[in-house]
Short mmCIF file of C-alpha atoms in Angstrom, two decimals:
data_model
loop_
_atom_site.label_atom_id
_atom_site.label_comp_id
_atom_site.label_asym_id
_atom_site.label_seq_id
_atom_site.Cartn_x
_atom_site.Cartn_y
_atom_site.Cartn_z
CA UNK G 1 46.49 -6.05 -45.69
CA UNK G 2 45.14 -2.76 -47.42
CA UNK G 3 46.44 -1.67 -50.48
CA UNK G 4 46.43 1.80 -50.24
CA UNK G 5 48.97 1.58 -47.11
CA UNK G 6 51.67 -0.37 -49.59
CA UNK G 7 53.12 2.55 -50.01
CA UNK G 8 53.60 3.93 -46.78
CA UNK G 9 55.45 1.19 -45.82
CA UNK G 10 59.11 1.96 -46.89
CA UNK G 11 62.01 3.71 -44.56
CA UNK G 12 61.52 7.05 -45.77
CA UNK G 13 61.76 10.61 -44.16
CA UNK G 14 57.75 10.58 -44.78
CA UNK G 15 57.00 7.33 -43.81
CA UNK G 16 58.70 8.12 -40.24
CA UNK G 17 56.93 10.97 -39.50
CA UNK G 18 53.99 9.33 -40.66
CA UNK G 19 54.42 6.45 -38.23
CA UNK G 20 55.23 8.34 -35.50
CA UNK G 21 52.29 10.37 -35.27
CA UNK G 22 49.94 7.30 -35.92
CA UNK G 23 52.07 6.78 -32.88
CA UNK G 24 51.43 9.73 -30.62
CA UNK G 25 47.93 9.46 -31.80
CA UNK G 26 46.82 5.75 -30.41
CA UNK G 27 48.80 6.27 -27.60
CA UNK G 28 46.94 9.68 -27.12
CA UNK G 29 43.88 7.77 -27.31
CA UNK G 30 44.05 5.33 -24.99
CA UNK G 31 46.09 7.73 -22.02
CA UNK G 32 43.62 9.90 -22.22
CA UNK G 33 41.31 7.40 -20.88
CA UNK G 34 43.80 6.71 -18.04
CA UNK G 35 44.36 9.76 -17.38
CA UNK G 36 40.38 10.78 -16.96
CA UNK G 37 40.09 8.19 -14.17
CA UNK G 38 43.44 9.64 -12.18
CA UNK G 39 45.49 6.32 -13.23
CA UNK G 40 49.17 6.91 -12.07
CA UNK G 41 50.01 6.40 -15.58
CA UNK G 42 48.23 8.76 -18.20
CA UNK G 43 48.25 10.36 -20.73
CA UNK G 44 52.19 11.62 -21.72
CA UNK G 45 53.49 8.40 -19.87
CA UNK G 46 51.22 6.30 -23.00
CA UNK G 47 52.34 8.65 -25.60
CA UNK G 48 56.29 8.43 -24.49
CA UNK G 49 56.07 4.67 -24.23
CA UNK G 50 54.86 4.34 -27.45
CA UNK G 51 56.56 6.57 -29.28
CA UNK G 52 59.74 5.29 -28.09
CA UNK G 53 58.66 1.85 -28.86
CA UNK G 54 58.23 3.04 -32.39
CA UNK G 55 61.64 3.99 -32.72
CA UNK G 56 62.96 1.02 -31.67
CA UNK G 57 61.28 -0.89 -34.16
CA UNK G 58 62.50 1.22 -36.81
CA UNK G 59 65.73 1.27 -35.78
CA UNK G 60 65.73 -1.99 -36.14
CA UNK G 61 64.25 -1.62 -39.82
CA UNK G 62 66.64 1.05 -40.50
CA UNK G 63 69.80 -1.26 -39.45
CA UNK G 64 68.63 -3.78 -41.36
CA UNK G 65 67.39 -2.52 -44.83
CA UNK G 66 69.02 0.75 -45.06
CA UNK G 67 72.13 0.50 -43.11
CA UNK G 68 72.03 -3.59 -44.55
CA UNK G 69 74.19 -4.34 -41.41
CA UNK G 70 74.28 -8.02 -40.20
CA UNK G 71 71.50 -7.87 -37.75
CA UNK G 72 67.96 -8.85 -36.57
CA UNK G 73 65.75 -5.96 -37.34
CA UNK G 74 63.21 -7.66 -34.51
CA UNK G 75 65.77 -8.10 -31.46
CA UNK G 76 65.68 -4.43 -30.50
CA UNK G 77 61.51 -4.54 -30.29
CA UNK G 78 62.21 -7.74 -28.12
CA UNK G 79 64.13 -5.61 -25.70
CA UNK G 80 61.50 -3.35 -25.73
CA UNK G 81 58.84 -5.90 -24.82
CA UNK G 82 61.18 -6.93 -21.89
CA UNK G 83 61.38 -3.94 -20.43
CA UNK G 84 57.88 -2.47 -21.03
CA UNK G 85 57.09 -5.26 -17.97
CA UNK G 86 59.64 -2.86 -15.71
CA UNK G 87 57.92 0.29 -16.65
CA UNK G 88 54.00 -1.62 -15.82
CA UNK G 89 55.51 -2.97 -12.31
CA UNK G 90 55.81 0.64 -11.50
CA UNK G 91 52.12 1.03 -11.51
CA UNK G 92 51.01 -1.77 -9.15
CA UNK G 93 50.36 -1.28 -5.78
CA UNK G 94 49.18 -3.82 -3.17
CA UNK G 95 47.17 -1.34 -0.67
CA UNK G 96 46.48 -1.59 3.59
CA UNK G 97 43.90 -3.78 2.82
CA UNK G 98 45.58 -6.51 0.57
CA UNK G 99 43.81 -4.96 -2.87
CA UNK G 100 45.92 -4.73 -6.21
CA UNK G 101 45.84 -1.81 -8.03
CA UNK G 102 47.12 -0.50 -11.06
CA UNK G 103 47.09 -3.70 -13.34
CA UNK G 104 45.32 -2.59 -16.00
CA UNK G 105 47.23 0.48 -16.47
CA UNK G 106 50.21 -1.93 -16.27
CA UNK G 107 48.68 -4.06 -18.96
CA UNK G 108 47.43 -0.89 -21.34
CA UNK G 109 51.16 0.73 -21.17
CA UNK G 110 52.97 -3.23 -22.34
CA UNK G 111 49.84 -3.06 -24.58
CA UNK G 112 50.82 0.31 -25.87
CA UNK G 113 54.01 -0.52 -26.35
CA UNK G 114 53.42 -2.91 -28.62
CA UNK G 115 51.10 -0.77 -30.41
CA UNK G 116 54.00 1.57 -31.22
CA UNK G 117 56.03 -1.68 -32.33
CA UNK G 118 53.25 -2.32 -34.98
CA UNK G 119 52.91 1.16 -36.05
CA UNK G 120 57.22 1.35 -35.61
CA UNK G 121 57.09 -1.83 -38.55
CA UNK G 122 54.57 0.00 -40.73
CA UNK G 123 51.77 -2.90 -39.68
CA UNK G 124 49.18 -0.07 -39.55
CA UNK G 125 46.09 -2.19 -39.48
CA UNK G 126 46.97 -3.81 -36.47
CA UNK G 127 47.97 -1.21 -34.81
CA UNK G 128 44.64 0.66 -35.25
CA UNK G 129 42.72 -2.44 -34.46
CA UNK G 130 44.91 -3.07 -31.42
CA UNK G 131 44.17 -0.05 -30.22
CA UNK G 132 40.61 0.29 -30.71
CA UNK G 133 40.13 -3.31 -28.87
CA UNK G 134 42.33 -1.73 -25.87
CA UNK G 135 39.69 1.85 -25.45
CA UNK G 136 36.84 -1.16 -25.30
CA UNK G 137 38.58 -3.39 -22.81
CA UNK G 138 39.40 -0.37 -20.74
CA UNK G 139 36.15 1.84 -21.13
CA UNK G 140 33.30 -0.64 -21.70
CA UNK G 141 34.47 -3.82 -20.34
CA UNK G 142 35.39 -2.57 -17.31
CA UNK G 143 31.46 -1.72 -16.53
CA UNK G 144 31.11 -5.47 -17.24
CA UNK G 145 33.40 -6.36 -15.09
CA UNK G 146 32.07 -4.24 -11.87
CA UNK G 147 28.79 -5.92 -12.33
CA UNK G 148 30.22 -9.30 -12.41
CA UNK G 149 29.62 -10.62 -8.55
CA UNK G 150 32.10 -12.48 -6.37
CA UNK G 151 31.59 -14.43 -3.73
CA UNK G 152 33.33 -12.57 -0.87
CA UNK G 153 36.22 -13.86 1.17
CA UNK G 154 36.35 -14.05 4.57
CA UNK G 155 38.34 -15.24 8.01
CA UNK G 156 37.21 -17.88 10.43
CA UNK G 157 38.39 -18.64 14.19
CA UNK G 158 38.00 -22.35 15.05
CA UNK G 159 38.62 -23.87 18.36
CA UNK G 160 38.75 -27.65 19.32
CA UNK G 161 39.66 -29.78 21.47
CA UNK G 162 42.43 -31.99 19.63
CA UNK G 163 44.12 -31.92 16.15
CA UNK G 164 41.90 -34.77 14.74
CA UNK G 165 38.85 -32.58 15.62
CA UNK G 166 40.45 -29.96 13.50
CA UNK G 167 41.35 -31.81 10.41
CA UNK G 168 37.79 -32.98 10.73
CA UNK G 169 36.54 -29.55 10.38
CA UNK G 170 39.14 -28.13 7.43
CA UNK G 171 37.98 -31.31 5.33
CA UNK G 172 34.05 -30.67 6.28
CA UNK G 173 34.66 -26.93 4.77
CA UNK G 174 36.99 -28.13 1.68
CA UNK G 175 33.88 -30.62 0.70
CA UNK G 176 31.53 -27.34 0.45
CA UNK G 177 33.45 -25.71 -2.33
CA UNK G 178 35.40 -23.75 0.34
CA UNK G 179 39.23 -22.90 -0.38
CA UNK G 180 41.19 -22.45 2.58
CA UNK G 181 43.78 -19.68 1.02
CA UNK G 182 45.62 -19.21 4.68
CA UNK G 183 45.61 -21.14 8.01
CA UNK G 184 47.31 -20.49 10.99
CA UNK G 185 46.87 -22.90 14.18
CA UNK G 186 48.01 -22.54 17.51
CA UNK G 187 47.44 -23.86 21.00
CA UNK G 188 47.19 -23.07 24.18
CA UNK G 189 46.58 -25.15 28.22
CA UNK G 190 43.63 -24.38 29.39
CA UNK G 191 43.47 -25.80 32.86
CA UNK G 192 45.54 -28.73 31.73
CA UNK G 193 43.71 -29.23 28.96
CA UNK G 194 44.75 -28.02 25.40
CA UNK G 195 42.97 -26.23 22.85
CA UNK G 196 44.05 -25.97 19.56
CA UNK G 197 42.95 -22.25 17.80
CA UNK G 198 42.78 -22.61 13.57
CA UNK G 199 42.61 -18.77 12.19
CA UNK G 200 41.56 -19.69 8.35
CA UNK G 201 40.99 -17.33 4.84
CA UNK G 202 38.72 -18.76 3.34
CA UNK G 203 37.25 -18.28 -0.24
CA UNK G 204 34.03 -20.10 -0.94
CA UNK G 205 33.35 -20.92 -4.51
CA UNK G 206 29.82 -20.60 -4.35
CA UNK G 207 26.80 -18.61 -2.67
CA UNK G 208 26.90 -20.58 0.69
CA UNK G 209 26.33 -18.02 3.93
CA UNK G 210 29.62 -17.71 6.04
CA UNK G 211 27.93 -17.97 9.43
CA UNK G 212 25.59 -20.47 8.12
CA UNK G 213 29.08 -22.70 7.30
CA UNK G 214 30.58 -21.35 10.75
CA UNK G 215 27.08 -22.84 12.23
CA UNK G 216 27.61 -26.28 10.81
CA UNK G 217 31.49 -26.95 12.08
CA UNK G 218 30.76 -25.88 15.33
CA UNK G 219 28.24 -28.38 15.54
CA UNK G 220 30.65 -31.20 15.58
CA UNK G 221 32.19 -33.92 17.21
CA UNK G 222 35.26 -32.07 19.13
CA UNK G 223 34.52 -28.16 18.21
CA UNK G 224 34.20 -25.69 20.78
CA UNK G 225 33.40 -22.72 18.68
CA UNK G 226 33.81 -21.75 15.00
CA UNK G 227 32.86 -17.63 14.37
CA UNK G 228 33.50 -15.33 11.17
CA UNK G 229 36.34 -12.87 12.70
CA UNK G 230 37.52 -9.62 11.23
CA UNK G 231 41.45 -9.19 11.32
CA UNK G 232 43.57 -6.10 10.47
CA UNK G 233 43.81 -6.12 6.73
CA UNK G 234 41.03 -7.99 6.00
CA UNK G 235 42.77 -11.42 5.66
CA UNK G 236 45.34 -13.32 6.81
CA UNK G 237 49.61 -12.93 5.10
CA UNK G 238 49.78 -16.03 3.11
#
């Protein structure tokens, strides 16, 4: 710990105010960042979140060494960390096409929650370094992150001629690194005959082609045809 901040460490009428601007201030920092790229949560929703997480950690202080009642001076922040996961869930949103959005803002607003709890317990140091590490997560890392490429996802429609055929086919695509995330089968008579349907998500885990893969089942014993489909949405309701 640093020296210089002993002092600034006690319950006094100072020491508040002095901890709840360092409050206001991260939490200033970091919603401003949020609230430059639109976020739903910006920058007064940060600043109110941790402000009033600073308060309830000292509240709990106060109880506890001035008031000297019979309590735990840390319960009250553990409440807060509870419900600082009711306040993020209001900033997710699955869209039309089956995206999430909204989770980091979710996991900056717990984060600067606990960043008031820090600065609320006079643990200045950590506060400032917790917030610094949060404006690099959200500014630089997330440039890192956008270049980072994943192997898209996509839907398959595979038709055979018996259930054997099928299971054939799933376990051919499973031994290529391919996760089936979503399968729905059906049949139908065709002429007496029936044909079992398989409409499959799949997520490959490598760089293998999805019509090259679609190529290779329908090339088997028992497959009729095996095509990359677009659905509504993008993928199939698991």
């Amino acid at each position: 710990m640093l020296p210089f901040l002993d002092g600034f460490r006690d319950i006094t009428f100072v020491n508040v105010l002095i901890r709840m601007l360092a409050a206001v201030f991260c939490s200033a920092v970091i919603g401003l960042e949020r609230s430059v790229k639109n976020r739903s949560a910006g920058f007064r929703t940060h600043i109110l979140v941790c402000v009033g997480a600073a308060t309830a950690s000292l509240t709990g202080h106060y109880l506890y060494l001035v008031a000297q009642l019979p309590t735990d001076m840390t319960r009250i922040g553990a409440q807060v960390i509870t419900g600082l996961g009711f306040i993020g869930a209001g900033t997710i949103i699955v869209t039309r096409k089956h995206t999430v959005k909204g989770l980091t803002t979710a996991a900056g607003l717990w984060a600067t929650g606990v960043i008031g709890l820090a600065v609320g317990s006079g643990f200045y140091e950590g506060a400032v370094i917790s917030t610094v590490l949060v404006l690099v997560a959200e500014l630089f890392f997330a440039e890192i992150g956008q270049k980072i490429r994943s192997t898209p996802e996509f839907n398959a429609l595979i038709s055979c001629e018996n259930k054997q055929a099928l299971d054939h086919a799933l376990r051919f695509i499973k031994d290529r690194g391919v996760t089936i995330s979503a399968l729905q089968i059906s049949s139908s008579n065709d002429e007496g005959d029936y044909v079992y349907s398989a409409l499959v998500h799949l997520r490959p885990s490598n760089n293998l082609q999805p019509d090259h893969l679609m190529e290779l089942v329908s090339n088997m014993t028992g497959i009729f045809t095996a095509d990359v489909v677009k659905i509504k949405g993008k993928r199939l309701p698991e």
